[in-house]
PDB file of N, CA, C and O in Angstrom:
ATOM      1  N   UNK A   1     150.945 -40.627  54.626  1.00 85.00           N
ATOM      2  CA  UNK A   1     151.868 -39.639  55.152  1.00 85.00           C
ATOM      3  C   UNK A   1     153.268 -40.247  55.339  1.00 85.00           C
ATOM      4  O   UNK A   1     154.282 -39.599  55.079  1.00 85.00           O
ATOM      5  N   UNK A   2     153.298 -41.696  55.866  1.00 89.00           N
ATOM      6  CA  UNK A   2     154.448 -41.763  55.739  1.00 89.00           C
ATOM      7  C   UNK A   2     155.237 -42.461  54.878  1.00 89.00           C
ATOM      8  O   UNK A   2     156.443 -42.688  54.973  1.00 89.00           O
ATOM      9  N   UNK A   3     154.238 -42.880  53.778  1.00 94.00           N
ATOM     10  CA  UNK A   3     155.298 -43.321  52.506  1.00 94.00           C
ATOM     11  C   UNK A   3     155.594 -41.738  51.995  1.00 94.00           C
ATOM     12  O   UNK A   3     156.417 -41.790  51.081  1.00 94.00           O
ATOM     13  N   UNK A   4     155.296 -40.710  52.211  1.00 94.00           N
ATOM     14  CA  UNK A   4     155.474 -39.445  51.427  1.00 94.00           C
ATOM     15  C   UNK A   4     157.028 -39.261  52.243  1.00 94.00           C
ATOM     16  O   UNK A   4     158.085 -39.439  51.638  1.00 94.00           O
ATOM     17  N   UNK A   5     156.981 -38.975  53.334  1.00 93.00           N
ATOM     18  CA  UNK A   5     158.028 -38.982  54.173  1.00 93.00           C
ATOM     19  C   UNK A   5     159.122 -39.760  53.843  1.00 93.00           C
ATOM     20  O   UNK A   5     160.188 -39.144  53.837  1.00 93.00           O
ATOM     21  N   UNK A   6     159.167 -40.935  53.567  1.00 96.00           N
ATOM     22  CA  UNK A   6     159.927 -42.088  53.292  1.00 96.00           C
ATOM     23  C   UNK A   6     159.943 -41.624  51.682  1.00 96.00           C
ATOM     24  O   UNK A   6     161.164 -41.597  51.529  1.00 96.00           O
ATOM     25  N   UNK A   7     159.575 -41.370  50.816  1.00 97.00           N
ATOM     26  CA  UNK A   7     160.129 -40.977  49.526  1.00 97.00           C
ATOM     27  C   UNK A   7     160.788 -39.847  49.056  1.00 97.00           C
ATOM     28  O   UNK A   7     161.550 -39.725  48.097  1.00 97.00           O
ATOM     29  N   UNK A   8     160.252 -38.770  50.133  1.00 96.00           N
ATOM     30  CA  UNK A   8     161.009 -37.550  50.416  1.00 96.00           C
ATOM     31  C   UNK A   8     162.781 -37.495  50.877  1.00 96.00           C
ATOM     32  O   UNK A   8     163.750 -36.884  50.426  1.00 96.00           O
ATOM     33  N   UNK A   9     162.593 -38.392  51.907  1.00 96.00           N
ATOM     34  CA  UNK A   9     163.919 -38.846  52.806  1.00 96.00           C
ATOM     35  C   UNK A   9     165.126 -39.443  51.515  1.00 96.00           C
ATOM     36  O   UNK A   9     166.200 -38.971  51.143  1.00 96.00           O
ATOM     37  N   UNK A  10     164.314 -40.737  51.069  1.00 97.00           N
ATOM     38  CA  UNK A  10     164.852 -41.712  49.962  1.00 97.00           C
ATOM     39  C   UNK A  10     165.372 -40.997  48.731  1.00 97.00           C
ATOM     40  O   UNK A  10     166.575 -41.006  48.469  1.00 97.00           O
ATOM     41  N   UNK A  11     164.553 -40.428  48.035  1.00 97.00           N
ATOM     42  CA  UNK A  11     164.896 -39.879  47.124  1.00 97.00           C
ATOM     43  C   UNK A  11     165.975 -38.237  46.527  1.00 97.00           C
ATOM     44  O   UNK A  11     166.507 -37.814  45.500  1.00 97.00           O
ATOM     45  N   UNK A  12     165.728 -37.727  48.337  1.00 97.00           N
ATOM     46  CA  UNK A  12     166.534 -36.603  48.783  1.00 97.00           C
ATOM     47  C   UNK A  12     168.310 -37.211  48.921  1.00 97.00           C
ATOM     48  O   UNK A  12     169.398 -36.655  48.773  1.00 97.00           O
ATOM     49  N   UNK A  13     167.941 -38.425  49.230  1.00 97.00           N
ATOM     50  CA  UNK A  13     169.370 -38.920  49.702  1.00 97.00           C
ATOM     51  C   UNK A  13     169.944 -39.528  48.282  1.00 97.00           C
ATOM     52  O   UNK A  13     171.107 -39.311  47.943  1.00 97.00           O
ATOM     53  N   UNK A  14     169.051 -40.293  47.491  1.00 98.00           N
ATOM     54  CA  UNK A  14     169.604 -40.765  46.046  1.00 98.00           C
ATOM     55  C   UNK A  14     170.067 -39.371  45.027  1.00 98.00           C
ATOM     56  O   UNK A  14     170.853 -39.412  44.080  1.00 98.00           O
ATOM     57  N   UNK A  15     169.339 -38.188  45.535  1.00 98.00           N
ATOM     58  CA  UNK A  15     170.074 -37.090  44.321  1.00 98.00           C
ATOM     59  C   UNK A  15     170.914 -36.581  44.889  1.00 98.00           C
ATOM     60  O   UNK A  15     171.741 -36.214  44.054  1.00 98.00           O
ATOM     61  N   UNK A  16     171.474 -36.103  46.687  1.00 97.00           N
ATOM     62  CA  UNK A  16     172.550 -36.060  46.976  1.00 97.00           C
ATOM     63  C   UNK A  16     174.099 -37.217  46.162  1.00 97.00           C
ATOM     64  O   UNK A  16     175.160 -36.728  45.773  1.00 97.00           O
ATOM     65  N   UNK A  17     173.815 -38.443  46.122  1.00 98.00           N
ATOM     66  CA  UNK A  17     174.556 -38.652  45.682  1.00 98.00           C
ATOM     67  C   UNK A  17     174.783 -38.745  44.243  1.00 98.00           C
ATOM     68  O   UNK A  17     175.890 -39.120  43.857  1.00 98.00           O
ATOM     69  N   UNK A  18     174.034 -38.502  43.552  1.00 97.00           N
ATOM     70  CA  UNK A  18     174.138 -38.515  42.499  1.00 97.00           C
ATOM     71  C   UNK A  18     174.802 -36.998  42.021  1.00 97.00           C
ATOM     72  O   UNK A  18     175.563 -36.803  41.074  1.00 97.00           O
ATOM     73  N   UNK A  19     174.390 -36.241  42.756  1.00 96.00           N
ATOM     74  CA  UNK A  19     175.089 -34.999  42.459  1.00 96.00           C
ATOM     75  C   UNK A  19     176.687 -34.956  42.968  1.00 96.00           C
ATOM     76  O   UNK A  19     177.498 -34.235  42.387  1.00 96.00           O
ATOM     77  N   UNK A  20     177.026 -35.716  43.997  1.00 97.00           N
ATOM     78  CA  UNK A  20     177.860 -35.855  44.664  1.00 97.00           C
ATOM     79  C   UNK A  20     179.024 -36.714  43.854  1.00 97.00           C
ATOM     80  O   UNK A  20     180.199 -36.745  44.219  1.00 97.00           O
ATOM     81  N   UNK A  21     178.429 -37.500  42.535  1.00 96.00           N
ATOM     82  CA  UNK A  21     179.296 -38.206  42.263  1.00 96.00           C
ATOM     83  C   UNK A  21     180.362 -37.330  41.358  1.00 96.00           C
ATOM     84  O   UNK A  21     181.585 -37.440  41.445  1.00 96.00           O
ATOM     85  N   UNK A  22     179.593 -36.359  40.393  1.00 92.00           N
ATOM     86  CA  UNK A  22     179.895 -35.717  39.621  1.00 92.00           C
ATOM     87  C   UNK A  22     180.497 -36.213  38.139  1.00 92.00           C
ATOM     88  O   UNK A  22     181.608 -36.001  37.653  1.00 92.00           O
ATOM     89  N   UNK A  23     179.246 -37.021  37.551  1.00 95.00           N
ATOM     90  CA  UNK A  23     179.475 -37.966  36.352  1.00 95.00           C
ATOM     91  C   UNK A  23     178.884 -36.909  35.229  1.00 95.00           C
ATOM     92  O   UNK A  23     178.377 -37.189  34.143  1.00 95.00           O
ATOM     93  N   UNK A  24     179.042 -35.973  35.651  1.00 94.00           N
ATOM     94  CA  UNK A  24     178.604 -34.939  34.442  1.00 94.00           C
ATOM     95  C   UNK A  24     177.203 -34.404  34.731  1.00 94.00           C
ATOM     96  O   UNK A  24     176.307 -34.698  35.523  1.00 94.00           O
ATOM     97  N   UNK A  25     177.422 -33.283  33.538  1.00 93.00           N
ATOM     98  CA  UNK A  25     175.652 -32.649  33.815  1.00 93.00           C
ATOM     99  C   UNK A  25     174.729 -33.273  33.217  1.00 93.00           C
ATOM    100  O   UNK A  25     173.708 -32.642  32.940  1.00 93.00           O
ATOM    101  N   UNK A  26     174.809 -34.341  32.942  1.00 94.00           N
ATOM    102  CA  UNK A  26     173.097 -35.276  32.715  1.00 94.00           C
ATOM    103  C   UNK A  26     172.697 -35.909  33.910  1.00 94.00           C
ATOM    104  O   UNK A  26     171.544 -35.734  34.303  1.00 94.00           O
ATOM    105  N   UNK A  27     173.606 -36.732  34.648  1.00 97.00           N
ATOM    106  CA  UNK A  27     173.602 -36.857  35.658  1.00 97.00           C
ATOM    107  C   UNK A  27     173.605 -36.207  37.049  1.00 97.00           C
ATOM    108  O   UNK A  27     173.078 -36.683  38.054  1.00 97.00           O
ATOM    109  N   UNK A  28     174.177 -35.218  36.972  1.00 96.00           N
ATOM    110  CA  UNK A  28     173.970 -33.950  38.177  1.00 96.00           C
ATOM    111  C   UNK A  28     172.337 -33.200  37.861  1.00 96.00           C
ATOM    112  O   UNK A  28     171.561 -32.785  38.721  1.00 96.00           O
ATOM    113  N   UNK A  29     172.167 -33.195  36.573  1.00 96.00           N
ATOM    114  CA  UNK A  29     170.487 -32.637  36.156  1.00 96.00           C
ATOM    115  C   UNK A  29     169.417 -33.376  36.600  1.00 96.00           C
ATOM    116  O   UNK A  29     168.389 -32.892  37.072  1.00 96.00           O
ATOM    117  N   UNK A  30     169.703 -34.813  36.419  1.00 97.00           N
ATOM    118  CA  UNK A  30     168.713 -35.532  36.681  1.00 97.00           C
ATOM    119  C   UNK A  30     168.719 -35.798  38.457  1.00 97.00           C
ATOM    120  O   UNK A  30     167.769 -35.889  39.234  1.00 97.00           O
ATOM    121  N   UNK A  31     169.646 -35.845  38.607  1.00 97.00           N
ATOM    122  CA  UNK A  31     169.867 -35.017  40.345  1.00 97.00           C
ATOM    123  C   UNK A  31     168.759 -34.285  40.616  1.00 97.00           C
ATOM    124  O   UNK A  31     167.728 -34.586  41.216  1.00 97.00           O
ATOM    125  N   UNK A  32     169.146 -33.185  40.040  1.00 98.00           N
ATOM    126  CA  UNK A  32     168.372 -32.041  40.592  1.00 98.00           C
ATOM    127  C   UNK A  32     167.402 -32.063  40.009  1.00 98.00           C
ATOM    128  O   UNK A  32     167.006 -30.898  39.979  1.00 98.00           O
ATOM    129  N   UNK A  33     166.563 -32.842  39.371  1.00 98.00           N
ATOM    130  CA  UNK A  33     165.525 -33.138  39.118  1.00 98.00           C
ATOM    131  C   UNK A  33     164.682 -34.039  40.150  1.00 98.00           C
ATOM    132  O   UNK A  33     163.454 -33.984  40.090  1.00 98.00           O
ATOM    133  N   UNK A  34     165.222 -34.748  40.959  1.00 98.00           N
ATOM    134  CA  UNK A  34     164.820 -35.939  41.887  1.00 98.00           C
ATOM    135  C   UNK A  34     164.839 -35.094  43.255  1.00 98.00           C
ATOM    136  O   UNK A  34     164.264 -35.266  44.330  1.00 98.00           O
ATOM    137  N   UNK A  35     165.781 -34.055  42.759  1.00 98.00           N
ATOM    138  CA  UNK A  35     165.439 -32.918  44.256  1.00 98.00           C
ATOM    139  C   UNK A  35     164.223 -31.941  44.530  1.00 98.00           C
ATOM    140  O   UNK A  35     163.694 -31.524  45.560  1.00 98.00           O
ATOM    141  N   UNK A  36     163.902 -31.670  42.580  1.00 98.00           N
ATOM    142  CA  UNK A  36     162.493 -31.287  43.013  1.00 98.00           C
ATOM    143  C   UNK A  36     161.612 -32.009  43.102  1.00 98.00           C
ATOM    144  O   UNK A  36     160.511 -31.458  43.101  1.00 98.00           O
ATOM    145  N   UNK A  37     161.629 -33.629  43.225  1.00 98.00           N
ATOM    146  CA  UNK A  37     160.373 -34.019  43.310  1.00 98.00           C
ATOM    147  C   UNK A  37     160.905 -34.482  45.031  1.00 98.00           C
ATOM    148  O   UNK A  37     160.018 -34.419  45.882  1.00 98.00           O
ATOM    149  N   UNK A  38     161.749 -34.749  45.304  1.00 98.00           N
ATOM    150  CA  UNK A  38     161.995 -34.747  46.950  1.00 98.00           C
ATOM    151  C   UNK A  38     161.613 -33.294  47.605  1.00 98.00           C
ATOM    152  O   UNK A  38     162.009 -33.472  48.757  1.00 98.00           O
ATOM    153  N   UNK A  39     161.261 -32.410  47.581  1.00 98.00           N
ATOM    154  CA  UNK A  39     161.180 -30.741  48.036  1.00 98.00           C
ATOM    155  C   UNK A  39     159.853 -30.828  47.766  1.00 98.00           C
ATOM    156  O   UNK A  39     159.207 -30.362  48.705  1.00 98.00           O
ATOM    157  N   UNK A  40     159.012 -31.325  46.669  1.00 98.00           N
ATOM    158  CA  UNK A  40     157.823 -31.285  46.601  1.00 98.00           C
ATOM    159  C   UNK A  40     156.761 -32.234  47.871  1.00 98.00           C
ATOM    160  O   UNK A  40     155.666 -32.120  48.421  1.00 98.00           O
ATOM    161  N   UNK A  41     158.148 -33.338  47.840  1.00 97.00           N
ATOM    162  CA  UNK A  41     156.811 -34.063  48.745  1.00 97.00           C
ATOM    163  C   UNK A  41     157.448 -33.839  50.641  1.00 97.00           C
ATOM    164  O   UNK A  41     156.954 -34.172  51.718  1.00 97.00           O
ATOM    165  N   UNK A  42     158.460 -33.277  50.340  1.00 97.00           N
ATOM    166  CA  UNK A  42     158.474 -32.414  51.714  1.00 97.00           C
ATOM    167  C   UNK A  42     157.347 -31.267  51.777  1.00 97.00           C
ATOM    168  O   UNK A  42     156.797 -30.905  52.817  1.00 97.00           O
ATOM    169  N   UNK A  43     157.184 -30.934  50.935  1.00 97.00           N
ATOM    170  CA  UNK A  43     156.432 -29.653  50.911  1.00 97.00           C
ATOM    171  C   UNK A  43     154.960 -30.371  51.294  1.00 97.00           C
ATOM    172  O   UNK A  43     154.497 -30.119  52.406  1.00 97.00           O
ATOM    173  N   UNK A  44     154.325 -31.134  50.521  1.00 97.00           N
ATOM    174  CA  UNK A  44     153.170 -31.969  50.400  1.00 97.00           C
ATOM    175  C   UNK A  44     153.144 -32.136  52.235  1.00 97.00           C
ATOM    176  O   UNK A  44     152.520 -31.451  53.045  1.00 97.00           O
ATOM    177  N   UNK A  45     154.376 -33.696  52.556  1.00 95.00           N
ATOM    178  CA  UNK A  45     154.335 -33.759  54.076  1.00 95.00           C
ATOM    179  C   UNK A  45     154.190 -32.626  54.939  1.00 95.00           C
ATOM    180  O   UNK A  45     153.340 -32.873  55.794  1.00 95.00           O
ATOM    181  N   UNK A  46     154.853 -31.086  55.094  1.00 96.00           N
ATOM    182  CA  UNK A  46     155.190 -30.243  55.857  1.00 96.00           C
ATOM    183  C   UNK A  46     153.429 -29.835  55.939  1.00 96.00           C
ATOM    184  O   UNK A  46     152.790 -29.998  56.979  1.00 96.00           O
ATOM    185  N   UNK A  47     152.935 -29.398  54.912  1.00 95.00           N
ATOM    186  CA  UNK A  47     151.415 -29.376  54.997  1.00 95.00           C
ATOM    187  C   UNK A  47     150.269 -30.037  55.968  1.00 95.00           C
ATOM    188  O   UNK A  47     149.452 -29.584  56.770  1.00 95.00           O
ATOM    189  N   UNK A  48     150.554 -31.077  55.584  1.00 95.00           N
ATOM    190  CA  UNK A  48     149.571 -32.118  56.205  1.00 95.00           C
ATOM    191  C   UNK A  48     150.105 -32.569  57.561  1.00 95.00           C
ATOM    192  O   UNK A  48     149.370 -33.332  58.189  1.00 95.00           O
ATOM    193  N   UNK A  49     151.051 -32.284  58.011  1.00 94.00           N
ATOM    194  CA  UNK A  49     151.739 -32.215  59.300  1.00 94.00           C
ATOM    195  C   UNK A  49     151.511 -30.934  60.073  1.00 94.00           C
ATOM    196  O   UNK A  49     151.344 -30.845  61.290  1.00 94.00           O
ATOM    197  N   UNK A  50     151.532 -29.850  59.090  1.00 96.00           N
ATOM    198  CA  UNK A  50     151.296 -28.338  59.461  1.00 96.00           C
ATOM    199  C   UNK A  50     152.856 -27.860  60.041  1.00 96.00           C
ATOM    200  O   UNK A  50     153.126 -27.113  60.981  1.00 96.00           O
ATOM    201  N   UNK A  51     153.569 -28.438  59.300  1.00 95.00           N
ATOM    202  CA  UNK A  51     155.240 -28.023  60.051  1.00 95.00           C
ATOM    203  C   UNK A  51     155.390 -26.906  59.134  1.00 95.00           C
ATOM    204  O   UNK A  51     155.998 -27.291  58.135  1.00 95.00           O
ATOM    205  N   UNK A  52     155.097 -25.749  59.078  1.00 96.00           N
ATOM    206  CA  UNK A  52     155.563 -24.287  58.410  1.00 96.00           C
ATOM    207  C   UNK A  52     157.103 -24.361  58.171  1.00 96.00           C
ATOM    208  O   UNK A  52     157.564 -24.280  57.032  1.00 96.00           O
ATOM    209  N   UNK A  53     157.715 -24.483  59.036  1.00 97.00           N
ATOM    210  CA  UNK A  53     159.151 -24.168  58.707  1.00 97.00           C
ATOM    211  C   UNK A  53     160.055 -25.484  57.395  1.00 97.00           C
ATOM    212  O   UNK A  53     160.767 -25.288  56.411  1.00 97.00           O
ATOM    213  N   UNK A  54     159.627 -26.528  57.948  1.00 96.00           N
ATOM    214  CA  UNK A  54     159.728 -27.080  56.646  1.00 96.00           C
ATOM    215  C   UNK A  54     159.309 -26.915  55.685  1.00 96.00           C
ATOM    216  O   UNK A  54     160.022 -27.269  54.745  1.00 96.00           O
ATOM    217  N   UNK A  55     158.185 -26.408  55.410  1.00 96.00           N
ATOM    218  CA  UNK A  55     157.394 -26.399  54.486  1.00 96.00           C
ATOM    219  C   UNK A  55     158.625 -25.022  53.934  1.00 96.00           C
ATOM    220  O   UNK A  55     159.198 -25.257  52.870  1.00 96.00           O
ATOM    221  N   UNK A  56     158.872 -24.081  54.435  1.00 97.00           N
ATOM    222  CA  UNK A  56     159.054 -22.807  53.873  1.00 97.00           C
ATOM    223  C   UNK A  56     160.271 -23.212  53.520  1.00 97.00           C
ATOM    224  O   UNK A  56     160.586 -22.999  52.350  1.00 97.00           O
ATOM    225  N   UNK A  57     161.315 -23.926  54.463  1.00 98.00           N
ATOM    226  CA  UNK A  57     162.393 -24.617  53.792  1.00 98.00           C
ATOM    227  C   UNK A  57     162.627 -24.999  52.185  1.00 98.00           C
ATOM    228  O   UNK A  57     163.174 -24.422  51.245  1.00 98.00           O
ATOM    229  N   UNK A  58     161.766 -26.565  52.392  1.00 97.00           N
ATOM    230  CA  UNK A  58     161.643 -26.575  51.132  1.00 97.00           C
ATOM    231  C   UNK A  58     161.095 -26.323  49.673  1.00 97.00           C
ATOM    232  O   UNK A  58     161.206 -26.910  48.596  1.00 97.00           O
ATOM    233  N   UNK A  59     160.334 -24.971  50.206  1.00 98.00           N
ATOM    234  CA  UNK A  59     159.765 -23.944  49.247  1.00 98.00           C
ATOM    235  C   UNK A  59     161.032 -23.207  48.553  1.00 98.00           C
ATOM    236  O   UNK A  59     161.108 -22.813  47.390  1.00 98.00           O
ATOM    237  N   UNK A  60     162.072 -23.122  49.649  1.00 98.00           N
ATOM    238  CA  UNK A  60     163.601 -22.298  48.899  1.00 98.00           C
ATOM    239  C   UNK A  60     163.731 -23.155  48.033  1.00 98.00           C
ATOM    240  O   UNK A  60     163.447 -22.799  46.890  1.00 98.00           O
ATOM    241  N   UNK A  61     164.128 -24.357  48.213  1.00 98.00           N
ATOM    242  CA  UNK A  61     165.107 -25.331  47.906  1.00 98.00           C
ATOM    243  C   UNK A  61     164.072 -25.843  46.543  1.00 98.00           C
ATOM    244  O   UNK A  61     164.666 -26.018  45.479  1.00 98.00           O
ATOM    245  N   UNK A  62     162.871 -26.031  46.559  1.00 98.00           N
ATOM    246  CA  UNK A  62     162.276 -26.020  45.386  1.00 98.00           C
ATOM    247  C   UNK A  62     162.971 -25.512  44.340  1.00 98.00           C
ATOM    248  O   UNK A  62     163.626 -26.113  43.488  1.00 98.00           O
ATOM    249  N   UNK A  63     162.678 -23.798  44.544  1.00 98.00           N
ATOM    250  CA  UNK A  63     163.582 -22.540  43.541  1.00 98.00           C
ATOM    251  C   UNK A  63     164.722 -23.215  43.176  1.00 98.00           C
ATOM    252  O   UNK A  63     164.814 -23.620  42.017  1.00 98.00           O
ATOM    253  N   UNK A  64     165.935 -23.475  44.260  1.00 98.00           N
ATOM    254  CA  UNK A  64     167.248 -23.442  43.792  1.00 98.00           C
ATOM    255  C   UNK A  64     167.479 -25.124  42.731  1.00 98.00           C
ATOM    256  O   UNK A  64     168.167 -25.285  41.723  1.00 98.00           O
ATOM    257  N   UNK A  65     166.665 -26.057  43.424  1.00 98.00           N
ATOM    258  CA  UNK A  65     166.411 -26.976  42.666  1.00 98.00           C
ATOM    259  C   UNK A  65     166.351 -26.943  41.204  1.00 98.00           C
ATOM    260  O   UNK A  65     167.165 -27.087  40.292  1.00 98.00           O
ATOM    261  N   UNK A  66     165.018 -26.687  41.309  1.00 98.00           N
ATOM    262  CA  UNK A  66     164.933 -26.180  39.764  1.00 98.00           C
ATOM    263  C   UNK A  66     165.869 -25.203  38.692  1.00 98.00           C
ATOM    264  O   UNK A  66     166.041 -25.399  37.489  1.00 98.00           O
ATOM    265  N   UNK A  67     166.449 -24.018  39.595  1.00 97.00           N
ATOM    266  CA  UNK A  67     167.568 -23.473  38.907  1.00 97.00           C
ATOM    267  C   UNK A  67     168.453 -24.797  38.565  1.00 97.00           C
ATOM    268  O   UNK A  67     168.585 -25.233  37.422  1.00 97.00           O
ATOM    269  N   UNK A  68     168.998 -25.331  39.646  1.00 96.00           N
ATOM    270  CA  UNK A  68     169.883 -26.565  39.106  1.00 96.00           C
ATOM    271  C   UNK A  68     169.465 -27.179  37.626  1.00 96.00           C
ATOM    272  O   UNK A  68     170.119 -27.267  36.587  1.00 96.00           O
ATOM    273  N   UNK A  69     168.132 -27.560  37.946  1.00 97.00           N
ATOM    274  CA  UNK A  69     167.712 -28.288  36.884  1.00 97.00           C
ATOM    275  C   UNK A  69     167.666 -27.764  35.148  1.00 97.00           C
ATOM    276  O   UNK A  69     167.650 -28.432  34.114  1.00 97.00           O
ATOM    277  N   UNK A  70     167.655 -26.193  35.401  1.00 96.00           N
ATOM    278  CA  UNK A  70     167.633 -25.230  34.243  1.00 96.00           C
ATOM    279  C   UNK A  70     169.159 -25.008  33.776  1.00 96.00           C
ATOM    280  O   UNK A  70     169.457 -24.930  32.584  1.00 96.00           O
ATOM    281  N   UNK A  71     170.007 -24.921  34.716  1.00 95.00           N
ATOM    282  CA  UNK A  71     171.311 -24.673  34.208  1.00 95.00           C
ATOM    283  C   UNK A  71     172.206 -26.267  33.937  1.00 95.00           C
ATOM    284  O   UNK A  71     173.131 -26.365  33.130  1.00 95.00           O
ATOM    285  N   UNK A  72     171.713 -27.369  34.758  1.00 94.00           N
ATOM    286  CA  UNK A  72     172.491 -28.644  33.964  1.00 94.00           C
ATOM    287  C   UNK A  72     171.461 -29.602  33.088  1.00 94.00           C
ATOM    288  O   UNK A  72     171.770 -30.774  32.872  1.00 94.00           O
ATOM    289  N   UNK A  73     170.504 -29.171  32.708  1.00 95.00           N
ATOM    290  CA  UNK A  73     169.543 -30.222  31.579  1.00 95.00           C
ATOM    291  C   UNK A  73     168.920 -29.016  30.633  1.00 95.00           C
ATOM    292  O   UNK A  73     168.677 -29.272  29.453  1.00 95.00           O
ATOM    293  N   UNK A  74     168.719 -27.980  31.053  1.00 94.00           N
ATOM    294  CA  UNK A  74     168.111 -27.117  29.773  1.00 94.00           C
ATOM    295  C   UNK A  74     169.022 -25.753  29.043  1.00 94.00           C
ATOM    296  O   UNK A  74     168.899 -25.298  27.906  1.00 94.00           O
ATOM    297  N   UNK A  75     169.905 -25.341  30.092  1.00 91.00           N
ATOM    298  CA  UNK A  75     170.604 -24.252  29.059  1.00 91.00           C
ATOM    299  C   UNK A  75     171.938 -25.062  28.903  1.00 91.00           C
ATOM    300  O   UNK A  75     172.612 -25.952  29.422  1.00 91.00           O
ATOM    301  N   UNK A  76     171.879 -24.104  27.763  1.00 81.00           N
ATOM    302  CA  UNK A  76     173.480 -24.739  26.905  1.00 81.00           C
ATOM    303  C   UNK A  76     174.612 -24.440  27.618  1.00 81.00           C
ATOM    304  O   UNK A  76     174.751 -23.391  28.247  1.00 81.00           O
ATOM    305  N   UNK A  77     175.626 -25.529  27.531  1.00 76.00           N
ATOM    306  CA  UNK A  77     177.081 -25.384  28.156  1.00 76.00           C
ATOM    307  C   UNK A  77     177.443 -23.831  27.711  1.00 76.00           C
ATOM    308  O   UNK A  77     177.057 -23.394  26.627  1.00 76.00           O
ATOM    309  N   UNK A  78     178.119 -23.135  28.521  1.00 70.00           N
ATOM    310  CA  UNK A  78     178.654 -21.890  28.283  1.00 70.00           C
ATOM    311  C   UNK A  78     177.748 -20.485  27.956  1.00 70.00           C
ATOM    312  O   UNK A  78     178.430 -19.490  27.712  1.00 70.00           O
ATOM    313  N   UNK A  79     176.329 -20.328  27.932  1.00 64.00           N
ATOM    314  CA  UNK A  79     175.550 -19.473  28.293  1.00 64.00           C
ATOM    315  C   UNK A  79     175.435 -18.735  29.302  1.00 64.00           C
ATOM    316  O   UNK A  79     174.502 -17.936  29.380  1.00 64.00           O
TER     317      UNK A  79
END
C-alpha cells in the first residue's frame, strides 16, 4: 500500500513537470501518459484504503488524462 502511494505521489509529480515544461507534444503526451498510470494507482490506493472521494477524484482525472493522452500522442496536429 505504500509503495502504491509513493508511486502515485512520485510519478504524479514527475508528469506535472513534465507537462509544465512544455518541450512539445511528445513530451507533454508522455506526461499525460504517467498521469494515467499515477490516477490509476490512486485509484488502486483509494480502494484498499476505502477513501471514496479520492477514488472518485481520480476516476475524473483518469478521463481527462487520457483525453490528454489522445489529443498530444494519438490525433494529428490540427484535427
Amino acid at each position: 500500500m505504500e509503495a502504491l502511494k509513493w508511486y502515485a505521489a512520485i510519478s504524479g509529480t514527475i508528469a506535472a513537470f513534465m507537462v509544465a515544461l512544455d518541450y512539445g507534444r511528445r513530451v507533454t503526451g508522455w506526461g499525460m501518459v504517467l498521469f494515467v498510470t499515477s490516477s490509476i494507482a490512486w485509484i488502486a490506493g483509494s480502494f484498499l484504503a476505502d477513501d471514496a472521494p479520492l477514488g472518485s477524484q481520480n476516476a475524473v482525472l483518469l478521463f481527462i488524462n487520457g483525453f490528454g493522452v489522445y489529443r498530444y500522442l494519438i490525433r494529428k496536429r490540427g484535427e
